[in-house]
């Protein structure tokens, strides 16, 4: 998803385009019980697909975390675009020769256009690409992680967490909806507000939600209780970027994450859990936002701080 085509529209509130390629990867290409089925169905098959997900992007970051938590590293390969992109596409400038070593492409756009020659929208991550053909399969980010859990279960590691517990699923859907609309997307609503009125409304919504989360996390270790779920993955990627980027760059500056005790302890707890902190690259995160968003940061100067060492301090939530 990320910020391909994201910019400030003067006088307008930020409105994210949520139209994605609705294809799904399911067991035996069957019709799934939940979610969109307007697109094509592809079969679960180890070694067939490549997840292209930039570490800089919060939406892509969640797919990297879920892939790691479930132990799918040897089942679905991972391509990592660099942190910056131009108006056309994410690029593989971190790889030798500037090409993805499996797909052989310089730009993710190539996989999109190979499947849809007249693709009309931004080139977003995460994206799943079929390795043998180089065709884009899907970029529908909420369903990519949903299906990594539900459809690839046969290939999960034995001790993989239950990211979608049946008894909590209804409440979890409500929590994730609020986290997405008010926090994940809320910081963007602040950062890309095109008027003072739009910004003020977005700021109020964001911190109302963060106050709700601060209170909720005062009575439980994770969002849904004693165990990590997909809801935690979805919130974590925004929290990890809050002080380095959203507090200043997106003007979400009532408080820093480090000044919200429960959220800060919770974020450090997750960061220090295998599969979370080891997917975070603060330098790539800062380069992406401060270099790409020239309408917000015309100089392109990337700030030096904050010190990432604070993420390794004891969290006290065990």
CSV table of C-alpha atoms in Angstrom, one decimal, residues 55 61 64-65 236-241 244 271 275-285 308 311:
chain,number,residue,atom,x,y,z
A,55,UNK,CA,10.5,-2.7,5.3
A,61,UNK,CA,5.8,-4.5,7.3
A,64,UNK,CA,6.7,-9.5,6.8
A,65,UNK,CA,5.9,-9.9,10.5
A,236,UNK,CA,2.6,-2.3,16.1
A,237,UNK,CA,3.7,-1.2,12.7
A,238,UNK,CA,2.2,2.3,13.3
A,239,UNK,CA,3.6,2.5,16.8
A,240,UNK,CA,7.1,1.7,15.6
A,241,UNK,CA,7.0,4.6,13.2
A,244,UNK,CA,10.7,8.7,14.2
A,271,UNK,CA,9.5,-5.1,19.5
A,275,UNK,CA,9.3,-11.6,14.4
A,276,UNK,CA,8.6,-8.0,15.3
A,277,UNK,CA,11.6,-5.9,16.1
A,278,UNK,CA,13.9,-7.8,13.7
A,279,UNK,CA,11.7,-6.6,10.8
A,280,UNK,CA,12.1,-2.9,11.7
A,281,UNK,CA,14.7,-0.8,10.0
A,282,UNK,CA,14.4,2.7,11.4
A,283,UNK,CA,16.8,4.2,8.9
A,284,UNK,CA,14.8,2.9,5.9
A,285,UNK,CA,11.6,4.1,7.6
A,308,UNK,CA,16.6,3.4,18.6
A,311,UNK,CA,13.4,0.0,22.2
